[in-house]
CSV table of C-alpha atoms in Angstrom, one decimal:
chain,number,residue,atom,x,y,z
A,1,MET,CA,-0.2,0.3,0.0
A,2,ALA,CA,1.5,3.5,-0.3
A,3,LYS,CA,2.9,5.5,2.5
A,4,HIS,CA,0.6,8.8,0.7
A,5,PRO,CA,-2.7,7.2,-0.1
A,6,THR,CA,-4.1,8.9,-3.7
A,7,ARG,CA,-7.3,9.4,-5.0
A,8,ARG,CA,-7.1,8.8,-9.1
A,9,SER,CA,-7.2,11.6,-11.3
A,10,ASP,CA,-9.6,10.4,-13.0
A,11,ILE,CA,-12.5,9.4,-10.1
A,12,THR,CA,-15.1,12.1,-10.8
A,13,ALA,CA,-16.2,12.7,-6.6
A,14,ARG,CA,-18.9,14.6,-5.2
A,15,LEU,CA,-20.0,15.3,-2.1
A,16,VAL,CA,-23.3,14.7,-1.0
A,17,GLU,CA,-24.8,16.2,2.2
A,18,GLY,CA,-22.1,14.8,3.9
A,19,GLU,CA,-21.7,11.4,2.3
A,20,MET,CA,-19.4,11.7,-1.1
A,21,VAL,CA,-20.3,9.4,-4.2
A,22,VAL,CA,-17.8,8.4,-6.2
A,23,LEU,CA,-17.8,7.7,-10.2
A,24,ASP,CA,-15.7,5.1,-11.6
A,25,ARG,CA,-16.1,5.6,-15.3
A,26,GLU,CA,-13.3,2.7,-16.4
A,27,ARG,CA,-14.8,0.4,-14.4
A,28,ASP,CA,-18.2,1.2,-14.8
A,29,LEU,CA,-18.8,1.6,-11.1
A,30,VAL,CA,-20.0,3.7,-8.7
A,31,HIS,CA,-19.6,4.0,-5.0
A,32,GLN,CA,-21.2,5.5,-2.2
A,33,LEU,CA,-18.9,6.4,0.5
A,34,ASN,CA,-20.8,6.6,4.3
A,35,LEU,CA,-19.3,9.6,6.5
A,36,THR,CA,-16.3,7.5,7.9
A,37,ALA,CA,-15.1,6.6,4.5
A,38,THR,CA,-15.8,10.3,3.1
A,39,PHE,CA,-13.5,12.0,5.9
A,40,ILE,CA,-10.8,9.3,5.3
A,41,TRP,CA,-11.1,9.9,0.9
A,42,GLN,CA,-10.5,13.8,1.4
A,43,ARG,CA,-7.1,13.2,3.2
A,44,CYS,CA,-6.0,10.7,0.0
A,45,ASP,CA,-4.8,13.8,-1.5
A,46,GLY,CA,-1.2,12.6,-1.3
A,47,GLN,CA,0.1,14.8,1.3
A,48,CYS,CA,-1.2,12.2,4.3
A,49,THR,CA,-0.2,8.9,5.4
A,50,GLY,CA,-2.3,6.3,6.6
A,51,GLU,CA,-1.3,7.5,10.4
A,52,GLU,CA,-2.1,10.8,9.7
A,53,ILE,CA,-6.0,10.5,8.9
A,54,ALA,CA,-6.3,8.2,11.3
A,55,ARG,CA,-4.7,10.7,13.8
A,56,GLN,CA,-7.1,13.4,11.6
A,57,LEU,CA,-10.0,10.9,12.3
A,58,VAL,CA,-9.3,10.5,16.3
A,59,GLU,CA,-10.3,14.3,16.9
A,60,ALA,CA,-12.9,14.9,14.4
A,61,PHE,CA,-14.6,11.7,15.4
A,62,ASP,CA,-13.8,11.3,18.7
A,63,ILE,CA,-12.4,7.5,18.9
A,64,ASP,CA,-9.4,6.4,19.6
A,65,SER,CA,-6.6,5.4,17.8
A,66,ARG,CA,-6.6,2.2,18.2
A,67,THR,CA,-10.4,1.9,16.2
A,68,ALA,CA,-9.4,5.2,14.2
A,69,GLU,CA,-6.3,3.0,13.3
A,70,ALA,CA,-8.6,0.4,11.8
A,71,SER,CA,-10.8,2.2,10.2
A,72,VAL,CA,-8.3,3.4,8.1
A,73,GLY,CA,-6.6,0.7,7.3
A,74,LEU,CA,-9.9,-1.0,6.1
A,75,ALA,CA,-11.3,1.9,3.9
A,76,LEU,CA,-7.2,2.7,2.4
A,77,GLN,CA,-7.9,-2.0,1.4
A,78,GLN,CA,-11.0,-1.2,0.5
A,79,PHE,CA,-9.7,1.9,-2.5
A,80,GLU,CA,-7.5,-0.2,-3.3
A,81,ARG,CA,-9.3,-2.7,-4.2
A,82,LEU,CA,-11.7,-1.5,-6.2
A,83,GLY,CA,-9.1,0.8,-7.9
A,84,LEU,CA,-9.6,4.5,-6.7
A,85,LEU,CA,-6.3,5.2,-6.1
A,86,GLU,CA,-3.5,5.5,-8.1
A,87,ARG,CA,-0.9,2.6,-8.0
A,88,ALA,CA,2.2,2.7,-5.5
B,1,MET,CA,-49.3,1.5,-46.7
B,2,TYR,CA,-50.6,3.0,-43.4
B,3,MET,CA,-49.2,6.2,-42.0
B,4,LEU,CA,-49.0,5.7,-37.7
B,5,THR,CA,-47.5,9.4,-36.4
B,6,LEU,CA,-46.3,9.5,-32.4
B,7,LYS,CA,-46.2,12.2,-31.1
B,8,THR,CA,-43.9,12.2,-27.3
B,9,LEU,CA,-41.4,14.2,-25.6
B,10,ASP,CA,-42.7,17.4,-27.5
B,11,ARG,CA,-41.3,15.6,-30.6
B,12,ARG,CA,-43.4,13.6,-33.8
B,13,VAL,CA,-42.1,10.4,-34.8
B,14,ARG,CA,-44.5,9.3,-38.1
B,15,VAL,CA,-44.3,5.0,-38.6
B,16,ASP,CA,-45.0,3.9,-42.4
B,17,CYS,CA,-46.0,0.8,-41.7
B,18,ALA,CA,-46.1,-1.6,-44.9
B,19,GLU,CA,-48.8,-4.2,-43.6
B,20,ALA,CA,-52.4,-4.2,-41.3
B,21,GLU,CA,-50.3,-6.6,-38.5
B,22,THR,CA,-47.5,-4.2,-38.1
B,23,ARG,CA,-49.0,-1.6,-37.7
B,24,SER,CA,-51.9,-2.8,-35.2
B,25,LEU,CA,-48.6,-4.1,-32.8
B,26,LEU,CA,-48.1,-0.8,-33.0
B,27,THR,CA,-51.0,1.1,-32.6
B,28,ALA,CA,-51.7,-1.6,-29.0
B,29,ALA,CA,-48.1,-1.0,-27.8
B,30,TYR,CA,-48.1,2.8,-29.2
B,31,GLY,CA,-51.8,4.3,-30.2
B,32,HIS,CA,-52.2,6.3,-27.0
B,33,MET,CA,-48.9,9.1,-28.0
B,34,GLU,CA,-50.8,8.6,-31.8
B,35,GLY,CA,-50.9,12.6,-32.5
B,36,ASP,CA,-51.7,14.6,-35.9
B,37,ALA,CA,-49.6,14.3,-39.0
B,38,GLY,CA,-46.6,17.0,-39.6
B,39,SER,CA,-42.8,17.1,-40.0
B,40,ALA,CA,-42.0,14.0,-38.4
B,41,ASP,CA,-38.3,14.1,-36.5
B,42,LEU,CA,-37.6,10.6,-36.0
B,43,HIS,CA,-39.1,8.4,-39.1
B,44,TYR,CA,-39.2,5.0,-39.2
B,45,THR,CA,-40.7,1.6,-42.7
B,46,VAL,CA,-41.8,-1.3,-40.4
B,47,GLY,CA,-43.6,-4.5,-42.4
B,48,ARG,CA,-43.8,-8.0,-42.3
B,49,ASP,CA,-42.9,-10.7,-45.0
B,50,SER,CA,-43.7,-14.4,-45.2
B,51,ALA,CA,-40.1,-15.0,-42.7
B,52,ARG,CA,-39.7,-11.5,-40.1
B,53,PHE,CA,-40.8,-8.3,-39.0
B,54,PHE,CA,-38.6,-6.2,-40.1
B,55,ILE,CA,-38.3,-1.5,-39.2
B,56,LYS,CA,-36.0,0.3,-40.6
B,57,ARG,CA,-35.2,4.1,-39.4
B,58,GLU,CA,-34.0,6.6,-42.3
B,59,GLY,CA,-30.1,5.9,-42.4
B,60,GLN,CA,-29.9,3.0,-40.7
B,61,ASP,CA,-29.2,-0.9,-41.6
B,62,LEU,CA,-32.8,-2.8,-41.4
B,63,LEU,CA,-33.3,-4.3,-38.3
B,64,ALA,CA,-35.2,-7.9,-38.6
B,65,ALA,CA,-37.2,-10.0,-35.8
B,66,ALA,CA,-38.1,-13.6,-35.9
B,67,ASP,CA,-41.5,-12.9,-33.8
B,68,ASP,CA,-44.4,-10.8,-32.6
B,69,GLY,CA,-42.2,-10.2,-29.4
B,70,MET,CA,-39.4,-9.3,-30.7
B,71,PHE,CA,-40.1,-6.6,-33.2
B,72,LEU,CA,-41.4,-4.8,-30.2
B,73,ALA,CA,-38.5,-4.8,-28.4
B,74,LEU,CA,-36.7,-4.3,-31.2
B,75,PHE,CA,-38.4,-0.4,-32.0
B,76,ASP,CA,-38.7,-0.1,-28.1
B,77,ALA,CA,-35.1,0.1,-28.0
B,78,ASP,CA,-34.5,2.1,-31.0
B,79,ILE,CA,-36.9,4.7,-30.3
B,80,ALA,CA,-36.1,5.0,-27.0
B,81,ILE,CA,-32.7,5.7,-28.0
B,82,GLU,CA,-33.5,7.9,-30.9
B,83,LEU,CA,-35.5,9.9,-28.1
B,84,GLN,CA,-32.8,10.7,-25.8
B,85,LYS,CA,-30.6,12.0,-29.2
B,86,LEU,CA,-33.7,14.1,-29.8
B,87,ARG,CA,-33.3,15.4,-26.3
B,88,ARG,CA,-30.3,15.6,-25.3
B,89,ASP,CA,-31.7,18.2,-22.5
B,90,LEU,CA,-33.6,15.2,-20.8
B,91,TYR,CA,-31.8,12.8,-18.4
B,92,PHE,CA,-33.6,9.5,-18.8
B,93,VAL,CA,-34.0,6.9,-16.1
B,94,HIS,CA,-35.3,3.7,-16.8
B,95,ALA,CA,-38.5,3.7,-14.6
B,96,ALA,CA,-41.9,3.3,-14.2
B,97,VAL,CA,-44.1,6.4,-13.5
B,98,LEU,CA,-46.9,7.4,-11.5
B,99,THR,CA,-48.6,10.3,-10.7
B,100,VAL,CA,-51.2,11.8,-7.7
B,101,ASP,CA,-52.7,14.9,-8.4
B,102,ASP,CA,-49.4,16.6,-9.9
B,103,SER,CA,-46.8,14.7,-8.3
B,104,ALA,CA,-45.4,12.1,-9.7
B,105,PHE,CA,-43.3,9.2,-8.5
B,106,MET,CA,-40.4,7.0,-10.0
B,107,LEU,CA,-40.6,3.0,-9.3
B,108,VAL,CA,-36.9,2.3,-10.4
B,109,ALA,CA,-36.2,-1.6,-10.4
B,110,GLN,CA,-33.3,-4.3,-12.4
B,111,SER,CA,-34.6,-6.3,-14.7
B,112,GLY,CA,-37.5,-8.7,-13.0
B,113,GLY,CA,-37.8,-6.6,-10.1
B,114,GLY,CA,-41.1,-6.3,-10.5
B,115,LYS,CA,-41.8,-2.9,-11.6
B,116,SER,CA,-44.3,-3.0,-14.2
B,117,THR,CA,-46.5,-5.5,-11.9
B,118,VAL,CA,-46.6,-3.0,-9.6
B,119,CYS,CA,-47.0,0.0,-11.6
B,120,TRP,CA,-50.0,-2.1,-13.1
B,121,ALA,CA,-50.8,-2.9,-9.5
B,122,LEU,CA,-50.7,0.7,-8.7
B,123,SER,CA,-52.8,1.5,-11.1
B,124,HIS,CA,-56.0,0.0,-9.5
B,125,HIS,CA,-55.6,2.2,-6.8
B,126,GLY,CA,-55.8,5.4,-7.3
B,127,PHE,CA,-52.5,6.1,-9.5
B,128,ARG,CA,-52.6,7.7,-13.0
B,129,TYR,CA,-49.9,5.9,-15.6
B,130,LEU,CA,-46.9,8.3,-16.8
B,131,SER,CA,-45.2,5.8,-18.1
B,132,ASP,CA,-43.7,1.9,-17.7
B,133,GLU,CA,-40.2,2.2,-19.2
B,134,LEU,CA,-38.7,5.2,-20.0
B,135,GLY,CA,-38.4,8.5,-16.6
B,136,PRO,CA,-37.4,11.7,-18.6
B,137,VAL,CA,-36.5,14.6,-16.3
B,138,ASP,CA,-36.6,17.7,-16.9
B,139,LEU,CA,-33.5,18.8,-14.7
B,140,LYS,CA,-34.4,22.6,-14.2
B,141,THR,CA,-38.0,21.7,-13.5
B,142,LEU,CA,-38.0,18.5,-12.0
B,143,ARG,CA,-40.5,17.7,-14.1
B,144,ILE,CA,-41.2,14.4,-15.8
B,145,HIS,CA,-42.4,13.9,-19.9
B,146,PRO,CA,-44.8,11.0,-20.1
B,147,PHE,CA,-43.9,8.6,-22.2
B,148,THR,CA,-47.4,6.5,-22.6
B,149,ARG,CA,-46.3,3.5,-24.3
B,150,ALA,CA,-48.0,-0.3,-23.3
B,151,LEU,CA,-47.3,-1.2,-19.6
B,152,MET,CA,-45.9,-4.6,-20.1
B,153,LEU,CA,-46.5,-8.1,-18.4
B,154,LYS,CA,-43.9,-10.4,-18.8
B,155,THR,CA,-46.4,-13.3,-16.6
B,156,ASN,CA,-49.5,-12.4,-16.0
B,157,PRO,CA,-50.4,-10.8,-12.5
B,158,PRO,CA,-52.2,-11.5,-9.4
B,159,ALA,CA,-55.6,-12.9,-9.5
B,160,ASN,CA,-56.9,-10.0,-8.1
B,161,TYR,CA,-55.1,-7.2,-10.9
B,162,PRO,CA,-56.1,-9.1,-14.1
B,163,LEU,CA,-55.7,-8.2,-17.9
B,164,PRO,CA,-58.2,-5.9,-19.5
B,165,ALA,CA,-59.5,-8.4,-22.4
B,166,THR,CA,-58.1,-5.9,-24.7
B,167,THR,CA,-54.9,-7.1,-23.5
B,168,VAL,CA,-52.1,-8.1,-26.7
B,169,HIS,CA,-50.1,-10.8,-26.1
B,170,THR,CA,-47.0,-11.4,-27.7
B,171,SER,CA,-44.0,-14.0,-27.5
B,172,ARG,CA,-42.5,-11.2,-24.8
B,173,GLY,CA,-45.1,-10.3,-22.4
B,174,ARG,CA,-48.2,-8.7,-22.0
B,175,HIS,CA,-49.1,-5.7,-23.4
B,176,VAL,CA,-51.9,-3.0,-22.0
B,177,ALA,CA,-53.0,-0.1,-23.4
B,178,ALA,CA,-51.9,3.4,-21.8
B,179,ALA,CA,-56.4,3.7,-22.3
B,180,ASP,CA,-57.1,0.9,-20.0
B,181,MET,CA,-54.7,1.5,-17.3
B,182,PRO,CA,-57.7,1.6,-14.4
B,183,GLY,CA,-56.2,4.1,-13.0
B,184,GLY,CA,-56.0,6.7,-16.0
B,185,VAL,CA,-53.2,8.2,-17.7
B,186,CYS,CA,-51.0,11.2,-16.6
B,187,GLU,CA,-51.5,13.3,-19.8
B,188,SER,CA,-48.9,16.4,-19.3
B,189,LEU,CA,-45.6,16.5,-17.4
B,190,ALA,CA,-45.4,15.8,-13.6
B,191,ARG,CA,-42.9,17.1,-11.1
B,192,LEU,CA,-40.2,14.5,-9.5
B,193,THR,CA,-41.5,14.0,-5.6
B,194,ALA,CA,-40.0,10.7,-4.5
B,195,VAL,CA,-37.8,8.0,-6.1
B,196,PHE,CA,-39.3,4.1,-4.9
B,197,PHE,CA,-36.4,0.9,-5.5
B,198,LEU,CA,-38.0,-1.0,-5.6
B,199,ARG,CA,-36.4,-5.0,-5.0
B,200,TYR,CA,-39.1,-8.4,-4.9
B,201,ASP,CA,-37.9,-10.3,-2.2
B,202,ALA,CA,-39.1,-13.6,-2.5
B,203,GLU,CA,-38.2,-14.7,1.2
B,204,ALA,CA,-40.3,-11.8,2.5
B,205,ARG,CA,-43.4,-11.9,4.2
B,206,GLU,CA,-44.5,-8.7,4.5
B,207,PRO,CA,-43.2,-5.4,2.2
B,208,SER,CA,-40.8,-3.1,3.6
B,209,ILE,CA,-40.1,0.5,3.3
B,210,ARG,CA,-36.8,3.1,4.7
B,211,GLY,CA,-36.2,6.5,3.3
B,212,ILE,CA,-32.3,6.2,2.2
B,213,SER,CA,-29.3,9.1,2.0
B,214,ALA,CA,-29.8,11.1,-1.2
B,215,ALA,CA,-26.2,10.1,-2.4
B,216,GLU,CA,-27.2,6.0,-2.1
B,217,ALA,CA,-30.2,7.7,-4.3
B,218,ALA,CA,-27.4,9.4,-6.8
B,219,VAL,CA,-25.9,6.0,-6.9
B,220,ARG,CA,-28.6,3.8,-7.7
B,221,LEU,CA,-31.0,6.3,-9.5
B,222,TYR,CA,-27.3,6.5,-11.5
B,223,ALA,CA,-27.4,2.6,-12.3
B,224,ASP,CA,-30.5,3.4,-13.9
B,225,THR,CA,-30.1,6.1,-16.4
B,226,LEU,CA,-29.7,5.7,-20.1
B,227,ASN,CA,-27.9,8.5,-20.9
B,228,ALA,CA,-26.1,9.8,-18.4
B,229,LEU,CA,-22.9,11.0,-21.0
B,230,ALA,CA,-25.4,13.3,-22.4
B,231,HIS,CA,-25.1,15.7,-19.1
B,232,THR,CA,-21.9,17.5,-17.5
B,233,GLY,CA,-19.9,15.3,-15.0
B,234,GLU,CA,-20.6,12.7,-16.8
B,235,GLY,CA,-24.4,12.1,-15.4
B,236,LEU,CA,-23.6,12.6,-11.7
B,237,ASP,CA,-24.1,15.5,-10.7
B,238,ALA,CA,-28.1,15.0,-12.2
B,239,ALA,CA,-28.3,12.3,-10.4
B,240,ILE,CA,-27.4,14.1,-7.7
B,241,ARG,CA,-30.1,16.8,-8.8
B,242,ILE,CA,-32.7,14.8,-8.8
B,243,THR,CA,-31.8,12.7,-5.7
B,244,THR,CA,-31.3,15.3,-3.1
B,245,ALA,CA,-34.9,17.6,-4.6
B,246,THR,CA,-36.7,14.5,-3.9
B,247,ALA,CA,-38.2,12.0,-1.7
B,248,CYS,CA,-36.0,8.5,-1.8
B,249,PHE,CA,-36.8,5.3,-0.5
B,250,ALA,CA,-35.4,2.2,-0.5
B,251,LEU,CA,-38.8,-0.9,-1.4
B,252,VAL,CA,-38.9,-4.8,-0.5
B,253,SER,CA,-42.0,-5.8,-2.7
B,254,ALA,CA,-43.6,-9.1,-1.5
B,255,ASN,CA,-47.4,-9.2,-1.4
B,256,LEU,CA,-48.1,-7.5,-3.9
B,257,THR,CA,-51.1,-5.3,-1.9
B,258,ALA,CA,-49.5,-5.1,0.8
B,259,THR,CA,-46.7,-3.5,-1.4
B,260,CYS,CA,-49.2,-1.1,-3.6
B,261,ALA,CA,-50.6,-0.4,0.3
B,262,LEU,CA,-47.3,0.8,2.0
B,263,LEU,CA,-46.1,2.7,-0.8
B,264,ALA,CA,-49.4,4.8,-1.5
B,265,ASP,CA,-49.7,5.9,2.5
B,266,THR,CA,-45.5,6.1,2.0
B,267,PHE,CA,-46.1,8.5,-0.8
B,268,LYS,CA,-49.8,10.5,0.1
B,269,ASN,CA,-48.3,11.2,3.7
B,270,LEU,CA,-45.5,12.8,2.8
B,271,PRO,CA,-45.9,17.0,3.5
B,272,ARG,CA,-46.3,17.7,0.1
B,273,GLU,CA,-43.0,20.8,0.5
B,274,GLU,CA,-41.2,19.3,3.0
B,275,ARG,CA,-40.7,15.6,1.0
B,276,ARG,CA,-37.4,15.3,1.0
B,277,ASP,CA,-36.6,16.2,5.1
B,278,TRP,CA,-39.0,14.0,5.8
B,279,ALA,CA,-38.1,10.8,4.1
B,280,ARG,CA,-34.4,11.5,5.6
B,281,GLY,CA,-35.9,11.1,9.2
B,282,ASN,CA,-36.0,14.9,10.4
């Protein structure tokens, strides 16, 4: 997994009332992200590491760091599995 | 030669029928759209010879069909695509549409999801018919154009929703003319106020419904949009425009009468000006 996860540049994404809708025309798939996944997706900008995203998640959602790290790890795995991130 | 002129989506379609059988089939399916003759935006010649039905559109290769059901299916598919080209400004959703007063709702379902069957049943419960297959939405006003092709059922409905004697049976289904819909037909544009994403569950004992977020609804709606790429943002913005302005629900259908009652109760109890918020449980 990339140290600084980066969203694919050709993806169309829209924030809809707090939830991200992500359109991947290349794979002809459209995804809905929940609030946590949306938060993580917005930080997949090539600047933040997974650890940094987890720290921000702790502050934003008032959760413990272990839960945040697990959430970020799972979300990034799913983004990667769905091909939504630039390849490392 | 028999000539049939259809008027839909503010466009005129001329169909020249080489013989009576094809004209009869098209009249059964599209007769409610029959309009005055005039300058046509789209022109077909259809007919039947000893071996097959054929469809010829200006500038295109001939389409051939082995039987009546396939003939109508090919015509349906072709005219749907051509109308999308003629009205690129509209957002075409694969949906059935019904109305009450001046409010419309869409029934969106995957193939086999029971959309037409529920549409047929709802017509017995006071809802007016606007479309069975195409929901062409004007994105500026969120009004839907009527597309009153005959409703097509792949199988017979339950006995308490019997088909009229005038139903036309083809190899692919039963076609009920718009004029025979028990609840009547909506002849004009209607404002879209709700979208029901329908799924049939053979295991479910009772139907169930839940309000869904605009994001979830946009994802579901986008999957059933026919001309998304004709719109900005690859059509995603239009889907979001619709789902943020309407009440959206996931409806699991079971017993048909109970499903209709649940949908009707939900729709009719939506506060007129607050449908969107109501669906989200606010």
